[in-house]
Amino acid sequence: MGRTREAGCVAAGVVIGAGACYCVYRLTWGRDESEKIWDDDEEDDEEEASDIVEAGVETGKGTNTNAGVGAGARLQGESKVKAEVGLELQSGSDVKAEAHVGAQSGGGLEAKAKALFSTLKEQASAKAGRGARLGTISGNRTLAPSLPCPGVRGGGCHPTRSGARAGGRASGKTKGKTRGKSTRTPATAWPVRRGKFNFPYKIDDILGASDLQKVLNILERSNDPFIQEIALVTLGNNAAYSFNQNAIRELGGLPIIAKLIKTKDPIIREKAYNALNNLSVNAENQGKIKTYISQVCDDTMICRLDSAVQMAGLRLLTNMTVTNHYQHLLSYSFPDFFALLFLGNYFTKIQIMKLIINFTENPAMTRELVSCKVPSELISLFNKEWDREILLNILTLFENINDNIKSEGLASSKKEFSRSSLFFLFKESGVCVKKIKALANHNDLVVKVKVLKVLTKL
C-alpha cells in the first residue's frame, strides 16, 4: 500500500508541474498582442511611463488547492509599457485529493515539489526581467528637429519616439500588430517659430526714436526668424505714422529692412515688403527704396502665384509707381504684369490692375506699354460676369491707353506693333469695343455710366 501511495504522490506532482508549465506558456508567450493599448496622443507635452511586471507564487492545501507562479518588476520611464507574467493553476477534484494525500506523505515528496516550484519561479523571473528591460528601452523619447507647420506663425516641435515599440513578449518574439510613428502629414511650409525670446515691445506700440533704434539693432543682430518677424511687424506698424517714417530712415533702418527681402523665408519677405510699403509713402524714402525695386519686382513675378508674398510685393510696387519718377525701372516687366493679370485670382487681378493703371497715367510710358505682348485671353475681363471693381478697373485701363494713343500720335504708326501687342488688342482688333458696347446694358449703374463715358471718347 505504501508503494501505491508513493506512486500517487509522484503522479500528483507531475500533474501539478505540467499544469504550471502550461500556464507559463499561456500567460507569457501566448497572450494576444491586441490586449495592449498604445496611447499615442501627440498633443500631450509629457507622457508617463511605467513597466509593470508582477509575479506571485501562491500554493494552498485542502479542498481548494491553488498553485501559481509569478515574477515581476516595476520600472517607471517616460512611456508606459506593461508586461505581466502571471501563473495560476486550479486543479480538479481528483487532483486535489491526490495532492492532499501526497502532502501528508513526508519529506521526500515535499522536497521534490519545492524544487519543482523553485525552478518554475526562477524561469518566470528571468522572462519577466527581459520584458522589463524591453519596456525601458522602448520608452526613450527625443525631440525632433524643427519641422514645417503650415499655416501658423508660431509653435513648437512635436516629440517623436526613438526606437520601435516593444512589440514582443518576454520571449523576444514579435507577434501581432506593431504600431509605428504617426502618419499625419504636417501642413506647412517653413521653420517653426519658437517664442522663447521676450521682445521688449508690443507690435502695436508707437515708439520713439530711441526705441526704434533698439528694435533696429535687434533686427540687425538676430538670425531667429521669430524675432525678425516681430521686429519687422513692429517697424511696419510704426512706419504708418509720418514722423516715424523719417525717423526710421534717419536711423539707417531702410537698408536693414531691405536686407531681409533676400531671405528664403516667405514670411520674413512678406513682413519686410509690408514695412517698406508703409515707408514708401514718404517721397524721401522712395529715393532710398528705388535701389531694391528691381529685386522686389523679380521676386514678385517668380514667387508662388497668389501668395501673401506676391500680394505684398505688388502693393509695394504700386506705391513706388504712384509718381512717374521710378516707373521706367519696371518697364521690362510689362509682359509679366499682363500675364499675371490673366493668371491671378480675383485679388491679384485687382492689385495688378492698380499697378498697370499707374503706368497708363504717365503718357511717357505709353509706347513701351502698348508694344508689349499680352495674352489674347485678356479680353475676357470685359465680360459682364465680373463684379463692379474688376470692370471699373479694366475700363479705366482701356480709357487711359486710348487717350494716350491719341495724345502721343501712335495711331498713325500702327505698323510698329505686332498682332500680339496690347495696341492691336485694344485698338485694331475691334473686339474690345464690341465687348464694351455690350456692357452698356449692365445692371450696375456705376458700370453703365463708366461704359458710356468710355464710348463717347472712341
Short mmCIF file of C-alpha atoms in Angstrom, two decimals:
data_model
loop_
_atom_site.label_atom_id
_atom_site.label_comp_id
_atom_site.label_asym_id
_atom_site.label_seq_id
_atom_site.Cartn_x
_atom_site.Cartn_y
_atom_site.Cartn_z
CA MET A 1 0.00 0.00 0.00
CA GLY A 2 2.97 2.26 0.68
CA ARG A 3 4.23 1.93 -2.87
CA THR A 4 0.77 2.72 -4.22
CA ARG A 5 0.60 5.87 -2.11
CA GLU A 6 4.10 6.94 -3.20
CA ALA A 7 3.20 6.39 -6.86
CA GLY A 8 0.07 8.50 -6.44
CA CYS A 9 2.05 11.36 -4.90
CA VAL A 10 4.54 11.26 -7.77
CA ALA A 11 1.68 11.35 -10.29
CA ALA A 12 0.15 14.31 -8.47
CA GLY A 13 3.47 16.17 -8.60
CA VAL A 14 3.82 15.50 -12.32
CA VAL A 15 0.28 16.77 -12.99
CA ILE A 16 0.89 19.93 -10.97
CA GLY A 17 4.20 20.60 -12.73
CA ALA A 18 2.70 20.07 -16.17
CA GLY A 19 -0.18 22.39 -15.36
CA ALA A 20 2.20 25.08 -14.12
CA CYS A 21 4.28 24.88 -17.30
CA TYR A 22 1.14 25.16 -19.43
CA CYS A 23 0.06 28.29 -17.53
CA VAL A 24 3.51 29.83 -18.00
CA TYR A 25 3.18 29.26 -21.74
CA ARG A 26 -0.38 30.58 -21.98
CA LEU A 27 0.14 33.69 -19.85
CA THR A 28 3.59 34.76 -21.07
CA TRP A 29 4.12 33.54 -24.62
CA GLY A 30 0.57 33.04 -25.80
CA ARG A 31 -1.10 36.31 -24.82
CA ASP A 32 -2.59 38.23 -27.70
CA GLU A 33 -0.82 41.48 -28.67
CA SER A 34 -4.14 43.16 -29.11
CA GLU A 35 -4.71 43.25 -25.35
CA LYS A 36 -2.18 46.07 -25.05
CA ILE A 37 -3.33 49.55 -25.91
CA TRP A 38 -0.83 52.07 -27.13
CA ASP A 39 -1.90 55.56 -26.31
CA ASP A 40 -0.29 57.74 -28.99
CA ASP A 41 -1.62 61.16 -28.15
CA GLU A 42 0.88 63.60 -29.73
CA GLU A 43 -0.76 66.71 -28.27
CA ASP A 44 0.28 65.87 -24.67
CA ASP A 45 3.52 67.59 -23.70
CA GLU A 46 4.55 64.79 -21.30
CA GLU A 47 3.77 61.10 -21.02
CA GLU A 48 4.12 58.90 -18.01
CA ALA A 49 5.72 55.55 -18.46
CA SER A 50 5.76 52.52 -16.32
CA ASP A 51 6.70 48.95 -16.96
CA ILE A 52 4.94 46.68 -14.61
CA VAL A 53 5.81 43.09 -14.23
CA GLU A 54 4.21 41.35 -11.36
CA ALA A 55 4.97 37.92 -10.10
CA GLY A 56 3.40 35.87 -7.40
CA VAL A 57 3.51 32.35 -6.18
CA GLU A 58 0.55 31.01 -4.28
CA THR A 59 0.20 27.49 -3.03
CA GLY A 60 -2.62 26.08 -0.96
CA LYS A 61 -3.57 22.88 0.75
CA GLY A 62 -7.01 21.37 1.45
CA THR A 63 -10.14 21.22 -0.62
CA ASN A 64 -9.20 24.27 -2.82
CA THR A 65 -5.52 23.90 -3.78
CA ASN A 66 -4.14 26.68 -5.96
CA ALA A 67 -0.69 26.63 -7.49
CA GLY A 68 0.61 29.85 -9.05
CA VAL A 69 3.92 31.21 -10.04
CA GLY A 70 4.61 34.85 -10.91
CA ALA A 71 7.54 37.15 -11.08
CA GLY A 72 7.72 40.81 -11.77
CA ALA A 73 9.49 44.05 -11.67
CA ARG A 74 8.15 47.56 -11.87
CA LEU A 75 10.00 50.24 -13.81
CA GLN A 76 8.88 53.83 -14.47
CA GLY A 77 10.05 55.74 -17.55
CA GLU A 78 8.52 58.28 -19.88
CA SER A 79 6.43 55.81 -21.88
CA LYS A 80 4.07 53.27 -20.44
CA VAL A 81 4.79 49.63 -21.16
CA LYS A 82 3.17 46.97 -19.10
CA ALA A 83 4.32 43.38 -19.14
CA GLU A 84 2.64 40.99 -16.87
CA VAL A 85 3.59 37.43 -16.25
CA GLY A 86 1.17 35.51 -14.08
CA LEU A 87 0.62 31.88 -13.49
CA GLU A 88 -2.49 30.44 -11.98
CA LEU A 89 -3.48 26.81 -11.66
CA GLN A 90 -6.56 25.33 -10.17
CA SER A 91 -6.66 21.59 -10.14
CA GLY A 92 -9.75 19.44 -10.44
CA SER A 93 -11.32 17.46 -7.64
CA ASP A 94 -9.34 14.29 -8.33
CA VAL A 95 -6.02 16.06 -8.38
CA LYS A 96 -6.93 17.87 -5.16
CA ALA A 97 -7.46 14.63 -3.41
CA GLU A 98 -4.19 13.18 -4.62
CA ALA A 99 -2.31 16.31 -3.76
CA HIS A 100 -3.81 16.24 -0.28
CA VAL A 101 -2.70 12.69 0.21
CA GLY A 102 0.72 13.45 -1.15
CA ALA A 103 1.12 16.41 1.16
CA GLN A 104 0.89 14.10 4.11
CA SER A 105 3.48 11.65 2.82
CA GLY A 106 6.50 13.33 4.29
CA GLY A 107 9.78 14.97 3.47
CA GLY A 108 10.87 13.25 0.23
CA LEU A 109 7.88 14.17 -1.89
CA GLU A 110 7.62 17.63 -0.32
CA ALA A 111 11.24 18.37 -1.19
CA LYS A 112 10.62 17.36 -4.82
CA ALA A 113 7.57 19.65 -5.06
CA LYS A 114 9.51 22.59 -3.58
CA ALA A 115 12.34 22.04 -6.03
CA LEU A 116 9.88 21.95 -8.94
CA PHE A 117 8.20 25.20 -7.89
CA SER A 118 11.57 26.87 -7.26
CA THR A 119 12.71 26.02 -10.82
CA LEU A 120 9.50 27.37 -12.33
CA LYS A 121 9.81 30.54 -10.26
CA GLU A 122 13.35 31.21 -11.50
CA GLN A 123 12.33 30.71 -15.14
CA ALA A 124 9.37 33.08 -14.82
CA SER A 125 11.53 35.71 -13.07
CA ALA A 126 14.14 35.59 -15.84
CA LYS A 127 11.49 36.04 -18.53
CA ALA A 128 9.84 38.88 -16.60
CA GLY A 129 13.20 40.64 -16.24
CA ARG A 130 13.74 40.58 -20.00
CA GLY A 131 10.27 42.06 -20.52
CA ALA A 132 11.03 44.90 -18.12
CA ARG A 133 14.24 45.78 -19.95
CA LEU A 134 12.42 45.88 -23.26
CA GLY A 135 9.90 48.31 -21.82
CA THR A 136 12.61 50.64 -20.60
CA ILE A 137 14.44 50.79 -23.94
CA SER A 138 11.30 51.40 -25.96
CA GLY A 139 10.25 54.23 -23.70
CA ASN A 140 13.04 56.66 -24.66
CA ARG A 141 11.96 59.97 -26.28
CA THR A 142 13.84 62.58 -28.24
CA LEU A 143 12.80 65.95 -29.57
CA ALA A 144 12.55 66.06 -33.33
CA PRO A 145 14.24 68.92 -35.19
CA SER A 146 12.11 71.84 -36.31
CA LEU A 147 9.57 70.75 -38.90
CA PRO A 148 7.36 72.77 -41.26
CA CYS A 149 3.94 73.93 -39.73
CA PRO A 150 1.58 75.28 -42.45
CA GLY A 151 -0.46 77.94 -41.87
CA VAL A 152 0.93 79.01 -38.45
CA ARG A 153 3.26 81.72 -37.23
CA GLY A 154 4.42 80.15 -34.07
CA GLY A 155 4.56 76.88 -32.23
CA GLY A 156 6.95 74.18 -31.19
CA CYS A 157 8.21 70.87 -32.43
CA HIS A 158 6.38 67.66 -31.71
CA PRO A 159 8.07 64.88 -29.74
CA THR A 160 8.84 61.65 -31.52
CA ARG A 161 9.70 58.31 -30.01
CA SER A 162 13.12 56.86 -30.61
CA GLY A 163 13.21 53.14 -31.09
CA ALA A 164 10.46 50.81 -32.15
CA ARG A 165 7.62 49.86 -29.92
CA ALA A 166 8.31 46.80 -27.83
CA GLY A 167 6.11 44.53 -29.86
CA GLY A 168 7.43 41.24 -28.49
CA ARG A 169 6.75 39.47 -25.26
CA ALA A 170 9.23 38.29 -22.68
CA SER A 171 10.45 35.60 -25.04
CA GLY A 172 11.70 38.20 -27.53
CA LYS A 173 9.20 37.15 -30.23
CA THR A 174 7.30 39.84 -32.13
CA LYS A 175 3.72 38.89 -32.62
CA GLY A 176 0.58 40.68 -33.76
CA LYS A 177 0.23 44.32 -34.77
CA THR A 178 3.02 46.81 -34.26
CA ARG A 179 2.10 50.48 -34.34
CA GLY A 180 4.78 52.81 -35.67
CA LYS A 181 5.14 56.57 -35.82
CA SER A 182 2.22 58.81 -36.61
CA THR A 183 1.46 59.18 -40.31
CA ARG A 184 -0.10 62.62 -40.02
CA THR A 185 1.22 64.98 -42.68
CA PRO A 186 2.03 68.48 -41.35
CA ALA A 187 0.60 71.43 -43.39
CA THR A 188 3.40 73.51 -43.77
CA ALA A 189 5.84 75.20 -45.09
CA TRP A 190 8.64 76.90 -43.20
CA PRO A 191 10.63 76.61 -39.96
CA VAL A 192 8.57 76.59 -36.79
CA ARG A 193 8.59 79.81 -34.82
CA ARG A 194 9.87 79.49 -31.26
CA GLY A 195 8.79 82.30 -28.98
CA LYS A 196 11.34 81.98 -26.17
CA PHE A 197 12.72 85.49 -26.62
CA ASN A 198 10.99 88.25 -24.66
CA PHE A 199 10.63 91.08 -27.15
CA PRO A 200 10.82 94.42 -25.29
CA TYR A 201 7.80 95.97 -27.05
CA LYS A 202 4.35 95.09 -28.26
CA ILE A 203 3.93 95.07 -32.02
CA ASP A 204 1.34 97.86 -31.89
CA ASP A 205 3.34 100.18 -29.60
CA ILE A 206 4.07 103.64 -31.01
CA LEU A 207 7.78 104.04 -30.38
CA GLY A 208 10.12 106.99 -30.19
CA ALA A 209 13.48 107.31 -31.92
CA SER A 210 15.47 105.62 -29.12
CA ASP A 211 13.10 102.64 -29.01
CA LEU A 212 13.11 102.34 -32.80
CA GLN A 213 16.89 102.21 -32.66
CA LYS A 214 16.70 99.31 -30.21
CA VAL A 215 14.31 97.42 -32.50
CA LEU A 216 16.58 98.01 -35.49
CA ASN A 217 19.57 96.75 -33.51
CA ILE A 218 17.66 93.59 -32.56
CA LEU A 219 16.62 93.05 -36.17
CA GLU A 220 20.15 93.55 -37.46
CA ARG A 221 21.82 91.20 -35.00
CA SER A 222 19.28 88.40 -34.78
CA ASN A 223 19.08 85.39 -37.07
CA ASP A 224 16.00 83.97 -35.34
CA PRO A 225 13.01 84.09 -37.75
CA PHE A 226 10.59 84.59 -34.86
CA ILE A 227 12.44 87.68 -33.59
CA GLN A 228 12.86 89.00 -37.14
CA GLU A 229 9.15 88.67 -37.79
CA ILE A 230 8.14 90.52 -34.61
CA ALA A 231 10.69 93.29 -35.23
CA LEU A 232 9.52 93.78 -38.83
CA VAL A 233 5.85 93.92 -37.82
CA THR A 234 6.70 96.45 -35.10
CA LEU A 235 8.64 98.63 -37.55
CA GLY A 236 5.91 98.31 -40.19
CA ASN A 237 3.23 99.43 -37.77
CA ASN A 238 5.31 102.40 -36.67
CA ALA A 239 6.05 103.29 -40.31
CA ALA A 240 2.35 104.01 -40.76
CA TYR A 241 2.99 107.32 -38.94
CA SER A 242 4.71 110.07 -40.89
CA PHE A 243 7.01 111.16 -38.04
CA ASN A 244 8.35 107.61 -37.71
CA GLN A 245 8.85 107.27 -41.48
CA ASN A 246 11.50 109.96 -41.26
CA ALA A 247 12.93 108.59 -38.00
CA ILE A 248 13.46 105.07 -39.39
CA ARG A 249 15.21 106.47 -42.47
CA GLU A 250 17.45 108.74 -40.39
CA LEU A 251 18.36 105.82 -38.11
CA GLY A 252 19.55 103.81 -41.10
CA GLY A 253 16.65 101.40 -40.94
CA LEU A 254 15.89 101.11 -44.66
CA PRO A 255 18.98 99.01 -45.58
CA ILE A 256 18.45 96.81 -42.51
CA ILE A 257 14.86 96.06 -43.53
CA ALA A 258 15.67 95.72 -47.25
CA LYS A 259 18.39 93.19 -46.46
CA LEU A 260 15.72 90.71 -45.40
CA ILE A 261 13.95 90.66 -48.77
CA LYS A 262 16.75 88.31 -49.89
CA THR A 263 15.86 85.65 -47.34
CA LYS A 264 14.25 82.41 -48.46
CA ASP A 265 11.64 82.52 -45.72
CA PRO A 266 8.42 83.83 -47.33
CA ILE A 267 7.02 85.06 -44.02
CA ILE A 268 10.04 87.28 -43.43
CA ARG A 269 9.95 88.57 -47.02
CA GLU A 270 6.26 89.39 -46.68
CA LYS A 271 6.81 91.37 -43.45
CA ALA A 272 9.80 93.18 -44.99
CA TYR A 273 7.69 94.17 -48.03
CA ASN A 274 4.91 95.41 -45.77
CA ALA A 275 7.32 97.56 -43.76
CA LEU A 276 8.89 99.01 -46.93
CA ASN A 277 5.41 99.59 -48.35
CA ASN A 278 4.47 101.81 -45.41
CA LEU A 279 7.80 103.59 -45.58
CA SER A 280 7.44 104.20 -49.34
CA VAL A 281 4.61 106.66 -48.74
CA ASN A 282 7.35 109.16 -47.88
CA ALA A 283 8.96 110.71 -51.01
CA GLU A 284 12.44 110.74 -49.48
CA ASN A 285 12.13 107.11 -48.53
CA GLN A 286 11.21 106.24 -52.12
CA GLY A 287 14.56 107.61 -53.22
CA LYS A 288 16.24 105.02 -50.97
CA ILE A 289 13.89 102.14 -51.76
CA LYS A 290 14.32 102.51 -55.55
CA THR A 291 17.62 100.66 -55.19
CA TYR A 292 15.72 97.49 -54.37
CA ILE A 293 12.70 97.90 -56.67
CA SER A 294 14.02 95.65 -59.45
CA GLN A 295 14.77 92.87 -56.99
CA VAL A 296 11.29 93.21 -55.48
CA CYS A 297 9.73 93.06 -58.95
CA ASP A 298 11.68 89.94 -59.96
CA ASP A 299 10.84 88.14 -56.74
CA THR A 300 7.16 89.08 -57.04
CA MET A 301 6.93 87.62 -60.52
CA ILE A 302 8.59 84.28 -59.71
CA CYS A 303 7.16 83.55 -56.26
CA ARG A 304 4.13 81.34 -55.74
CA LEU A 305 1.04 82.59 -57.58
CA ASP A 306 -1.49 84.45 -55.41
CA SER A 307 0.67 84.03 -52.30
CA ALA A 308 0.87 86.57 -49.48
CA VAL A 309 4.43 87.41 -50.55
CA GLN A 310 3.27 88.19 -54.07
CA MET A 311 0.46 90.44 -52.84
CA ALA A 312 2.83 92.31 -50.50
CA GLY A 313 5.30 92.80 -53.36
CA LEU A 314 2.57 94.10 -55.69
CA ARG A 315 1.42 96.60 -53.08
CA LEU A 316 4.97 97.89 -52.69
CA LEU A 317 5.40 98.21 -56.47
CA THR A 318 2.06 100.04 -56.71
CA ASN A 319 3.16 102.57 -54.11
CA MET A 320 6.50 103.07 -55.82
CA THR A 321 4.82 103.81 -59.18
CA VAL A 322 2.26 106.34 -57.94
CA THR A 323 4.65 109.03 -59.15
CA ASN A 324 6.44 109.00 -62.51
CA HIS A 325 9.97 109.09 -61.08
CA TYR A 326 10.70 105.35 -60.91
CA GLN A 327 8.28 103.79 -63.40
CA HIS A 328 10.98 103.36 -66.03
CA LEU A 329 12.76 100.93 -63.70
CA LEU A 330 9.92 98.43 -64.20
CA SER A 331 9.19 98.78 -67.92
CA TYR A 332 10.97 95.50 -68.68
CA SER A 333 8.31 93.64 -66.63
CA PHE A 334 5.23 94.77 -68.60
CA PRO A 335 4.65 91.36 -70.27
CA ASP A 336 4.90 89.68 -66.85
CA PHE A 337 2.34 92.09 -65.40
CA PHE A 338 -0.21 91.27 -68.10
CA ALA A 339 0.43 87.53 -67.78
CA LEU A 340 -0.16 87.80 -64.04
CA LEU A 341 -3.33 89.81 -64.73
CA PHE A 342 -4.69 86.86 -66.67
CA LEU A 343 -3.44 84.04 -64.38
CA GLY A 344 -4.01 85.52 -60.93
CA ASN A 345 -7.05 85.16 -58.73
CA TYR A 346 -9.56 87.93 -58.04
CA PHE A 347 -7.40 89.82 -55.52
CA THR A 348 -4.26 89.51 -57.62
CA LYS A 349 -6.16 90.85 -60.64
CA ILE A 350 -7.34 93.87 -58.66
CA GLN A 351 -3.84 94.67 -57.38
CA ILE A 352 -2.07 94.19 -60.72
CA MET A 353 -4.63 96.39 -62.49
CA LYS A 354 -3.98 99.17 -59.98
CA LEU A 355 -0.27 98.85 -60.77
CA ILE A 356 -0.80 98.96 -64.56
CA ILE A 357 -3.17 101.92 -64.24
CA ASN A 358 -0.31 103.85 -62.61
CA PHE A 359 1.71 103.36 -65.80
CA THR A 360 -1.21 104.31 -68.05
CA GLU A 361 -1.47 107.67 -66.29
CA ASN A 362 2.02 108.56 -67.48
CA PRO A 363 1.89 109.32 -71.26
CA ALA A 364 5.68 108.87 -71.48
CA MET A 365 5.26 105.14 -70.78
CA THR A 366 2.58 104.59 -73.46
CA ARG A 367 4.79 103.34 -76.30
CA GLU A 368 6.53 100.73 -74.16
CA LEU A 369 3.23 99.71 -72.63
CA VAL A 370 1.21 99.18 -75.83
CA SER A 371 4.09 97.46 -77.66
CA CYS A 372 4.42 94.62 -75.14
CA LYS A 373 2.96 91.19 -75.90
CA VAL A 374 -0.19 90.27 -73.99
CA PRO A 375 -2.34 87.10 -73.88
CA SER A 376 -5.42 87.34 -76.09
CA GLU A 377 -7.49 85.88 -73.22
CA LEU A 378 -7.19 89.26 -71.55
CA ILE A 379 -10.31 90.24 -73.47
CA SER A 380 -12.37 88.06 -71.11
CA LEU A 381 -12.04 90.74 -68.41
CA PHE A 382 -14.65 92.79 -70.29
CA ASN A 383 -17.36 90.18 -69.66
CA LYS A 384 -20.36 91.29 -67.64
CA GLU A 385 -19.97 88.32 -65.24
CA TRP A 386 -17.20 90.17 -63.42
CA ASP A 387 -18.12 92.38 -60.48
CA ARG A 388 -18.02 96.16 -60.35
CA GLU A 389 -14.41 96.58 -59.20
CA ILE A 390 -12.91 94.41 -61.93
CA LEU A 391 -14.99 96.09 -64.66
CA LEU A 392 -14.27 99.62 -63.45
CA ASN A 393 -10.53 98.95 -63.35
CA ILE A 394 -10.31 97.33 -66.78
CA LEU A 395 -12.45 100.13 -68.28
CA THR A 396 -10.18 102.74 -66.70
CA LEU A 397 -7.13 100.95 -68.10
CA PHE A 398 -8.66 100.90 -71.59
CA GLU A 399 -9.71 104.56 -71.35
CA ASN A 400 -6.25 105.76 -70.29
CA ILE A 401 -4.46 103.79 -73.02
CA ASN A 402 -6.88 105.01 -75.66
CA ASP A 403 -6.37 108.62 -74.56
CA ASN A 404 -2.57 108.23 -74.54
CA ILE A 405 -2.52 106.69 -78.02
CA LYS A 406 -4.32 109.77 -79.31
CA SER A 407 -2.20 112.26 -77.39
CA GLU A 408 1.09 110.60 -78.40
CA GLY A 409 0.06 110.21 -82.04
CA LEU A 410 0.62 106.47 -82.04
CA ALA A 411 -2.48 105.69 -84.09
CA SER A 412 -0.64 106.60 -87.30
CA SER A 413 2.28 104.30 -86.54
CA LYS A 414 0.30 101.12 -86.07
CA LYS A 415 2.70 99.18 -88.29
CA GLU A 416 5.24 99.27 -85.48
CA PHE A 417 3.13 96.97 -83.30
CA SER A 418 2.67 93.24 -83.71
CA ARG A 419 -0.64 91.42 -83.74
CA SER A 420 0.07 90.04 -80.26
CA SER A 421 0.66 93.50 -78.77
CA LEU A 422 -1.60 95.42 -76.43
CA PHE A 423 -2.02 98.08 -79.14
CA PHE A 424 -3.57 95.58 -81.55
CA LEU A 425 -5.79 94.01 -78.88
CA PHE A 426 -7.22 97.34 -77.64
CA LYS A 427 -7.19 99.45 -80.79
CA GLU A 428 -7.09 97.47 -84.03
CA SER A 429 -8.95 94.23 -83.39
CA GLY A 430 -12.25 95.90 -82.56
CA VAL A 431 -13.06 93.11 -80.12
CA CYS A 432 -12.68 95.35 -77.07
CA VAL A 433 -15.07 97.93 -78.48
CA LYS A 434 -17.72 95.27 -79.05
CA LYS A 435 -17.27 93.96 -75.51
CA ILE A 436 -17.56 97.47 -74.06
CA LYS A 437 -20.72 98.21 -76.03
CA ALA A 438 -22.25 95.01 -74.66
CA LEU A 439 -21.70 96.38 -71.14
CA ALA A 440 -23.91 99.41 -71.85
CA ASN A 441 -26.90 97.45 -70.52
CA HIS A 442 -25.15 96.34 -67.34
CA ASN A 443 -27.30 96.13 -64.21
CA ASP A 444 -24.84 98.18 -62.15
CA LEU A 445 -25.46 101.89 -62.67
CA VAL A 446 -21.85 102.86 -61.87
CA VAL A 447 -20.53 100.45 -64.50
CA LYS A 448 -23.09 101.71 -67.02
CA VAL A 449 -22.01 105.34 -66.50
CA LYS A 450 -18.35 104.36 -66.91
CA VAL A 451 -19.12 102.49 -70.14
CA LEU A 452 -20.94 105.48 -71.60
CA LYS A 453 -18.00 107.74 -70.70
CA VAL A 454 -15.54 105.43 -72.50
CA LEU A 455 -17.73 105.09 -75.57
CA THR A 456 -18.01 108.84 -76.01
CA LYS A 457 -14.20 109.06 -76.34
CA LEU A 458 -13.89 106.48 -79.12
#
